[in-house]
Amino acid sequence: MMKEVGTHAIKTERLLLRRFVESDIKPYYDNYGCDQAVQEYIAWFDCKTLDDTEDFVHEHLKKYDDPYFFGWVIEYEGEVIGSIGCFNVNPFLSCCEIGYSIGSRWWNKGIVSEGAKAVVDYMFKEVGVHRIYASYTKENVASGRVMEKIGMKYEGTAIDGIVLEDGYHDLVYYARIASRNWK
């Protein structure tokens, strides 16, 4: 049974995962939204323009009253560098999908793994989710490594499972069950 707790701040060794605020719009765009390397892999709401970023942040602000909405901005060394969230939340099945992305200047530092582990831990322990799943385009192997580092297991590949600007891509699925060896 999932608890209706919503998005609360999570502190890790190096990160602060917190709710977006209005003043995050410009730094989020500067450090993440206009980063071409990031845009190559984004399959959800993109932030390619400042207006897009404003819409993205405002959507978060509107949804924070929903006890089944989980969306965090990632703050590292005082800078807004990306976001992480759980969506497709299904209280009946007690499951959700996790997604994450940060600006390319912060890639390969273990930041996403640290943040994702903290969010998965929060979702299992505080929210009571039974199953968390994630997917990535097979070209985005770094995202798959994050999934493995946080204890997710490969479930399968959907051939041409997603369409991006450059066409169809295979979508690789991973998942983690709360009752199976979660630490």
PDB file of C-alpha atoms in Angstrom:
ATOM      1  CA  MET A   1       0.000   0.000   0.000  1.00  0.00           C
ATOM      2  CA  MET A   2       1.507   3.303  -1.113  1.00  0.00           C
ATOM      3  CA  LYS A   3       1.519   6.259   1.253  1.00  0.00           C
ATOM      4  CA  GLU A   4       0.348   9.645   0.015  1.00  0.00           C
ATOM      5  CA  VAL A   5       3.480  11.622   0.894  1.00  0.00           C
ATOM      6  CA  GLY A   6       4.523  13.452  -2.276  1.00  0.00           C
ATOM      7  CA  THR A   7       7.847  15.143  -2.929  1.00  0.00           C
ATOM      8  CA  HIS A   8      10.020  15.886   0.100  1.00  0.00           C
ATOM      9  CA  ALA A   9      13.642  17.028   0.137  1.00  0.00           C
ATOM     10  CA  ILE A  10      16.282  14.291   0.132  1.00  0.00           C
ATOM     11  CA  LYS A  11      19.882  14.969   1.170  1.00  0.00           C
ATOM     12  CA  THR A  12      22.737  12.699   0.122  1.00  0.00           C
ATOM     13  CA  GLU A  13      26.467  13.011   0.690  1.00  0.00           C
ATOM     14  CA  ARG A  14      26.856  15.437  -2.237  1.00  0.00           C
ATOM     15  CA  LEU A  15      23.351  16.306  -3.403  1.00  0.00           C
ATOM     16  CA  LEU A  16      20.217  18.093  -2.379  1.00  0.00           C
ATOM     17  CA  LEU A  17      17.128  16.760  -4.137  1.00  0.00           C
ATOM     18  CA  ARG A  18      14.323  19.238  -3.555  1.00  0.00           C
ATOM     19  CA  ARG A  19      11.190  20.704  -5.038  1.00  0.00           C
ATOM     20  CA  PHE A  20      11.599  23.150  -7.882  1.00  0.00           C
ATOM     21  CA  VAL A  21      11.084  26.838  -7.112  1.00  0.00           C
ATOM     22  CA  GLU A  22      10.447  29.699  -9.533  1.00  0.00           C
ATOM     23  CA  SER A  23      14.051  30.913  -9.306  1.00  0.00           C
ATOM     24  CA  ASP A  24      15.287  27.547 -10.691  1.00  0.00           C
ATOM     25  CA  ILE A  25      14.053  28.304 -14.219  1.00  0.00           C
ATOM     26  CA  LYS A  26      17.098  30.177 -15.541  1.00  0.00           C
ATOM     27  CA  PRO A  27      19.824  28.023 -13.930  1.00  0.00           C
ATOM     28  CA  TYR A  28      17.961  24.848 -14.948  1.00  0.00           C
ATOM     29  CA  TYR A  29      17.893  26.063 -18.534  1.00  0.00           C
ATOM     30  CA  ASP A  30      21.522  27.274 -18.474  1.00  0.00           C
ATOM     31  CA  ASN A  31      22.963  24.093 -16.936  1.00  0.00           C
ATOM     32  CA  TYR A  32      20.665  21.507 -18.478  1.00  0.00           C
ATOM     33  CA  GLY A  33      18.015  22.682 -20.926  1.00  0.00           C
ATOM     34  CA  CYS A  34      20.239  24.223 -23.585  1.00  0.00           C
ATOM     35  CA  ASP A  35      22.798  21.394 -23.352  1.00  0.00           C
ATOM     36  CA  GLN A  36      22.789  19.752 -26.797  1.00  0.00           C
ATOM     37  CA  ALA A  37      24.479  16.579 -25.510  1.00  0.00           C
ATOM     38  CA  VAL A  38      21.571  16.030 -23.108  1.00  0.00           C
ATOM     39  CA  GLN A  39      18.877  16.681 -25.708  1.00  0.00           C
ATOM     40  CA  GLU A  40      20.073  13.715 -27.766  1.00  0.00           C
ATOM     41  CA  TYR A  41      18.617  11.302 -25.192  1.00  0.00           C
ATOM     42  CA  ILE A  42      15.545  13.114 -23.870  1.00  0.00           C
ATOM     43  CA  ALA A  43      12.278  11.359 -24.646  1.00  0.00           C
ATOM     44  CA  TRP A  44      10.049  13.359 -22.332  1.00  0.00           C
ATOM     45  CA  PHE A  45       9.233  17.034 -21.808  1.00  0.00           C
ATOM     46  CA  ASP A  46      12.262  18.870 -23.130  1.00  0.00           C
ATOM     47  CA  CYS A  47      13.571  22.250 -22.057  1.00  0.00           C
ATOM     48  CA  LYS A  48      15.262  23.402 -25.270  1.00  0.00           C
ATOM     49  CA  THR A  49      14.098  26.996 -24.807  1.00  0.00           C
ATOM     50  CA  LEU A  50      13.726  29.196 -21.763  1.00  0.00           C
ATOM     51  CA  ASP A  51       9.939  29.178 -22.347  1.00  0.00           C
ATOM     52  CA  ASP A  52       9.931  25.352 -22.403  1.00  0.00           C
ATOM     53  CA  THR A  53      11.912  25.333 -19.170  1.00  0.00           C
ATOM     54  CA  GLU A  54       9.496  27.773 -17.560  1.00  0.00           C
ATOM     55  CA  ASP A  55       6.585  25.512 -18.561  1.00  0.00           C
ATOM     56  CA  PHE A  56       8.411  22.450 -17.181  1.00  0.00           C
ATOM     57  CA  VAL A  57       9.083  24.093 -13.809  1.00  0.00           C
ATOM     58  CA  HIS A  58       5.547  25.514 -13.603  1.00  0.00           C
ATOM     59  CA  GLU A  59       4.106  22.034 -14.252  1.00  0.00           C
ATOM     60  CA  HIS A  60       6.103  20.772 -11.280  1.00  0.00           C
ATOM     61  CA  LEU A  61       4.951  23.659  -9.083  1.00  0.00           C
ATOM     62  CA  LYS A  62       1.297  22.931  -9.942  1.00  0.00           C
ATOM     63  CA  LYS A  63       1.627  19.231  -9.158  1.00  0.00           C
ATOM     64  CA  TYR A  64       3.382  19.430  -5.779  1.00  0.00           C
ATOM     65  CA  ASP A  65      -0.001  19.326  -3.990  1.00  0.00           C
ATOM     66  CA  ASP A  66      -0.592  15.860  -5.479  1.00  0.00           C
ATOM     67  CA  PRO A  67       0.502  13.247  -2.902  1.00  0.00           C
ATOM     68  CA  TYR A  68       1.458  10.906  -5.754  1.00  0.00           C
ATOM     69  CA  PHE A  69       3.687  13.409  -7.558  1.00  0.00           C
ATOM     70  CA  PHE A  70       7.438  12.944  -7.133  1.00  0.00           C
ATOM     71  CA  GLY A  71       9.691  15.427  -8.908  1.00  0.00           C
ATOM     72  CA  TRP A  72      13.010  16.806  -7.689  1.00  0.00           C
ATOM     73  CA  VAL A  73      15.544  19.287  -8.963  1.00  0.00           C
ATOM     74  CA  ILE A  74      19.131  18.078  -8.463  1.00  0.00           C
ATOM     75  CA  GLU A  75      21.366  20.556  -6.690  1.00  0.00           C
ATOM     76  CA  TYR A  76      25.109  19.844  -6.620  1.00  0.00           C
ATOM     77  CA  GLU A  77      27.600  22.194  -4.967  1.00  0.00           C
ATOM     78  CA  GLY A  78      24.834  24.814  -4.812  1.00  0.00           C
ATOM     79  CA  GLU A  79      24.067  24.607  -8.544  1.00  0.00           C
ATOM     80  CA  VAL A  80      20.899  23.349 -10.219  1.00  0.00           C
ATOM     81  CA  ILE A  81      22.176  20.706 -12.659  1.00  0.00           C
ATOM     82  CA  GLY A  82      19.232  18.487 -13.605  1.00  0.00           C
ATOM     83  CA  SER A  83      16.192  16.663 -12.345  1.00  0.00           C
ATOM     84  CA  ILE A  84      14.977  13.296 -11.201  1.00  0.00           C
ATOM     85  CA  GLY A  85      11.459  12.046 -10.733  1.00  0.00           C
ATOM     86  CA  CYS A  86       9.057   9.170 -10.489  1.00  0.00           C
ATOM     87  CA  PHE A  87       6.138   9.227 -12.881  1.00  0.00           C
ATOM     88  CA  ASN A  88       3.510   6.864 -14.248  1.00  0.00           C
ATOM     89  CA  VAL A  89       2.721   6.317 -10.573  1.00  0.00           C
ATOM     90  CA  ASN A  90       0.114   3.588 -10.108  1.00  0.00           C
ATOM     91  CA  PRO A  91      -1.131   3.356  -6.497  1.00  0.00           C
ATOM     92  CA  PHE A  92      -3.254   0.284  -7.330  1.00  0.00           C
ATOM     93  CA  LEU A  93      -0.237  -1.702  -8.577  1.00  0.00           C
ATOM     94  CA  SER A  94       2.138   0.122  -6.218  1.00  0.00           C
ATOM     95  CA  CYS A  95       4.639   0.916  -8.956  1.00  0.00           C
ATOM     96  CA  CYS A  96       6.227   3.831 -10.755  1.00  0.00           C
ATOM     97  CA  GLU A  97       8.817   4.699 -13.368  1.00  0.00           C
ATOM     98  CA  ILE A  98      11.973   6.630 -12.501  1.00  0.00           C
ATOM     99  CA  GLY A  99      13.640   9.086 -14.861  1.00  0.00           C
ATOM    100  CA  TYR A 100      16.683  11.299 -14.450  1.00  0.00           C
ATOM    101  CA  SER A 101      18.906  13.648 -16.386  1.00  0.00           C
ATOM    102  CA  ILE A 102      21.678  16.139 -15.669  1.00  0.00           C
ATOM    103  CA  GLY A 103      23.783  18.564 -17.681  1.00  0.00           C
ATOM    104  CA  SER A 104      26.693  16.943 -19.511  1.00  0.00           C
ATOM    105  CA  ARG A 105      29.295  18.905 -17.508  1.00  0.00           C
ATOM    106  CA  TRP A 106      28.385  16.664 -14.554  1.00  0.00           C
ATOM    107  CA  TRP A 107      28.324  13.317 -16.364  1.00  0.00           C
ATOM    108  CA  ASN A 108      30.607  10.483 -15.190  1.00  0.00           C
ATOM    109  CA  LYS A 109      30.847  11.710 -11.595  1.00  0.00           C
ATOM    110  CA  GLY A 110      28.362   9.262 -10.050  1.00  0.00           C
ATOM    111  CA  ILE A 111      25.875  12.071  -9.428  1.00  0.00           C
ATOM    112  CA  VAL A 112      22.898  10.442 -11.136  1.00  0.00           C
ATOM    113  CA  SER A 113      23.587   7.082  -9.466  1.00  0.00           C
ATOM    114  CA  GLU A 114      23.751   8.789  -6.068  1.00  0.00           C
ATOM    115  CA  GLY A 115      20.529  10.706  -6.661  1.00  0.00           C
ATOM    116  CA  ALA A 116      18.663   7.766  -8.195  1.00  0.00           C
ATOM    117  CA  LYS A 117      19.641   5.470  -5.331  1.00  0.00           C
ATOM    118  CA  ALA A 118      18.336   8.051  -2.843  1.00  0.00           C
ATOM    119  CA  VAL A 119      15.045   8.404  -4.729  1.00  0.00           C
ATOM    120  CA  VAL A 120      14.574   4.638  -5.066  1.00  0.00           C
ATOM    121  CA  ASP A 121      15.279   4.273  -1.349  1.00  0.00           C
ATOM    122  CA  TYR A 122      12.728   7.020  -0.590  1.00  0.00           C
ATOM    123  CA  MET A 123      10.109   5.427  -2.833  1.00  0.00           C
ATOM    124  CA  PHE A 124      10.548   1.987  -1.245  1.00  0.00           C
ATOM    125  CA  LYS A 125      10.870   3.049   2.391  1.00  0.00           C
ATOM    126  CA  GLU A 126       8.819   6.234   2.690  1.00  0.00           C
ATOM    127  CA  VAL A 127       6.195   5.802  -0.029  1.00  0.00           C
ATOM    128  CA  GLY A 128       5.885   2.018   0.080  1.00  0.00           C
ATOM    129  CA  VAL A 129       6.212   1.373  -3.648  1.00  0.00           C
ATOM    130  CA  HIS A 130       6.538  -2.308  -4.532  1.00  0.00           C
ATOM    131  CA  ARG A 131       8.125  -1.973  -7.997  1.00  0.00           C
ATOM    132  CA  ILE A 132      10.163   0.724  -9.720  1.00  0.00           C
ATOM    133  CA  TYR A 133      11.001   0.459 -13.399  1.00  0.00           C
ATOM    134  CA  ALA A 134      13.001   2.513 -15.882  1.00  0.00           C
ATOM    135  CA  SER A 135      13.890   2.525 -19.551  1.00  0.00           C
ATOM    136  CA  TYR A 136      16.530   3.956 -21.832  1.00  0.00           C
ATOM    137  CA  THR A 137      17.271   4.031 -25.539  1.00  0.00           C
ATOM    138  CA  LYS A 138      19.867   1.363 -26.221  1.00  0.00           C
ATOM    139  CA  GLU A 139      22.298   4.047 -27.403  1.00  0.00           C
ATOM    140  CA  ASN A 140      22.278   5.668 -23.951  1.00  0.00           C
ATOM    141  CA  VAL A 141      24.358   3.007 -22.209  1.00  0.00           C
ATOM    142  CA  ALA A 142      25.303   5.367 -19.355  1.00  0.00           C
ATOM    143  CA  SER A 143      21.669   5.401 -18.244  1.00  0.00           C
ATOM    144  CA  GLY A 144      21.675   1.603 -18.243  1.00  0.00           C
ATOM    145  CA  ARG A 145      24.778   1.610 -16.034  1.00  0.00           C
ATOM    146  CA  VAL A 146      22.950   3.836 -13.549  1.00  0.00           C
ATOM    147  CA  MET A 147      20.085   1.342 -13.451  1.00  0.00           C
ATOM    148  CA  GLU A 148      22.481  -1.509 -12.746  1.00  0.00           C
ATOM    149  CA  LYS A 149      24.332   0.487 -10.062  1.00  0.00           C
ATOM    150  CA  ILE A 150      21.093   1.093  -8.169  1.00  0.00           C
ATOM    151  CA  GLY A 151      20.201  -2.591  -8.196  1.00  0.00           C
ATOM    152  CA  MET A 152      17.777  -2.769 -11.081  1.00  0.00           C
ATOM    153  CA  LYS A 153      17.649  -5.890 -13.234  1.00  0.00           C
ATOM    154  CA  TYR A 154      17.217  -6.168 -16.992  1.00  0.00           C
ATOM    155  CA  GLU A 155      13.660  -7.084 -17.995  1.00  0.00           C
ATOM    156  CA  GLY A 156      13.644  -6.838 -21.778  1.00  0.00           C
ATOM    157  CA  THR A 157      13.930  -4.690 -24.870  1.00  0.00           C
ATOM    158  CA  ALA A 158      11.055  -3.171 -26.830  1.00  0.00           C
ATOM    159  CA  ILE A 159      12.094  -3.086 -30.490  1.00  0.00           C
ATOM    160  CA  ASP A 160      11.366   0.384 -31.910  1.00  0.00           C
ATOM    161  CA  GLY A 161       9.798   1.120 -28.524  1.00  0.00           C
ATOM    162  CA  ILE A 162      10.155   4.886 -28.752  1.00  0.00           C
ATOM    163  CA  VAL A 163      10.287   7.521 -31.450  1.00  0.00           C
ATOM    164  CA  LEU A 164      12.617  10.504 -31.082  1.00  0.00           C
ATOM    165  CA  GLU A 165      13.393  13.334 -33.493  1.00  0.00           C
ATOM    166  CA  ASP A 166      15.701  11.099 -35.537  1.00  0.00           C
ATOM    167  CA  GLY A 167      13.342   8.105 -35.721  1.00  0.00           C
ATOM    168  CA  TYR A 168      12.560   4.919 -33.827  1.00  0.00           C
ATOM    169  CA  HIS A 169      14.855   3.481 -31.158  1.00  0.00           C
ATOM    170  CA  ASP A 170      14.871   0.285 -29.141  1.00  0.00           C
ATOM    171  CA  LEU A 171      13.882   0.828 -25.513  1.00  0.00           C
ATOM    172  CA  VAL A 172      15.649  -1.215 -22.820  1.00  0.00           C
ATOM    173  CA  TYR A 173      13.712  -1.897 -19.592  1.00  0.00           C
ATOM    174  CA  TYR A 174      15.025  -2.458 -16.072  1.00  0.00           C
ATOM    175  CA  ALA A 175      13.159  -2.833 -12.777  1.00  0.00           C
ATOM    176  CA  ARG A 176      13.640  -3.274  -9.057  1.00  0.00           C
ATOM    177  CA  ILE A 177      11.263  -4.975  -6.631  1.00  0.00           C
ATOM    178  CA  ALA A 178      11.244  -3.704  -3.033  1.00  0.00           C
ATOM    179  CA  SER A 179      11.219  -7.135  -1.429  1.00  0.00           C
ATOM    180  CA  ARG A 180      14.173  -8.501  -3.405  1.00  0.00           C
ATOM    181  CA  ASN A 181      17.497  -7.754  -1.738  1.00  0.00           C
ATOM    182  CA  TRP A 182      17.028  -3.999  -1.451  1.00  0.00           C
ATOM    183  CA  LYS A 183      19.708  -2.402   0.730  1.00  0.00           C
TER     184      LYS A 183
END
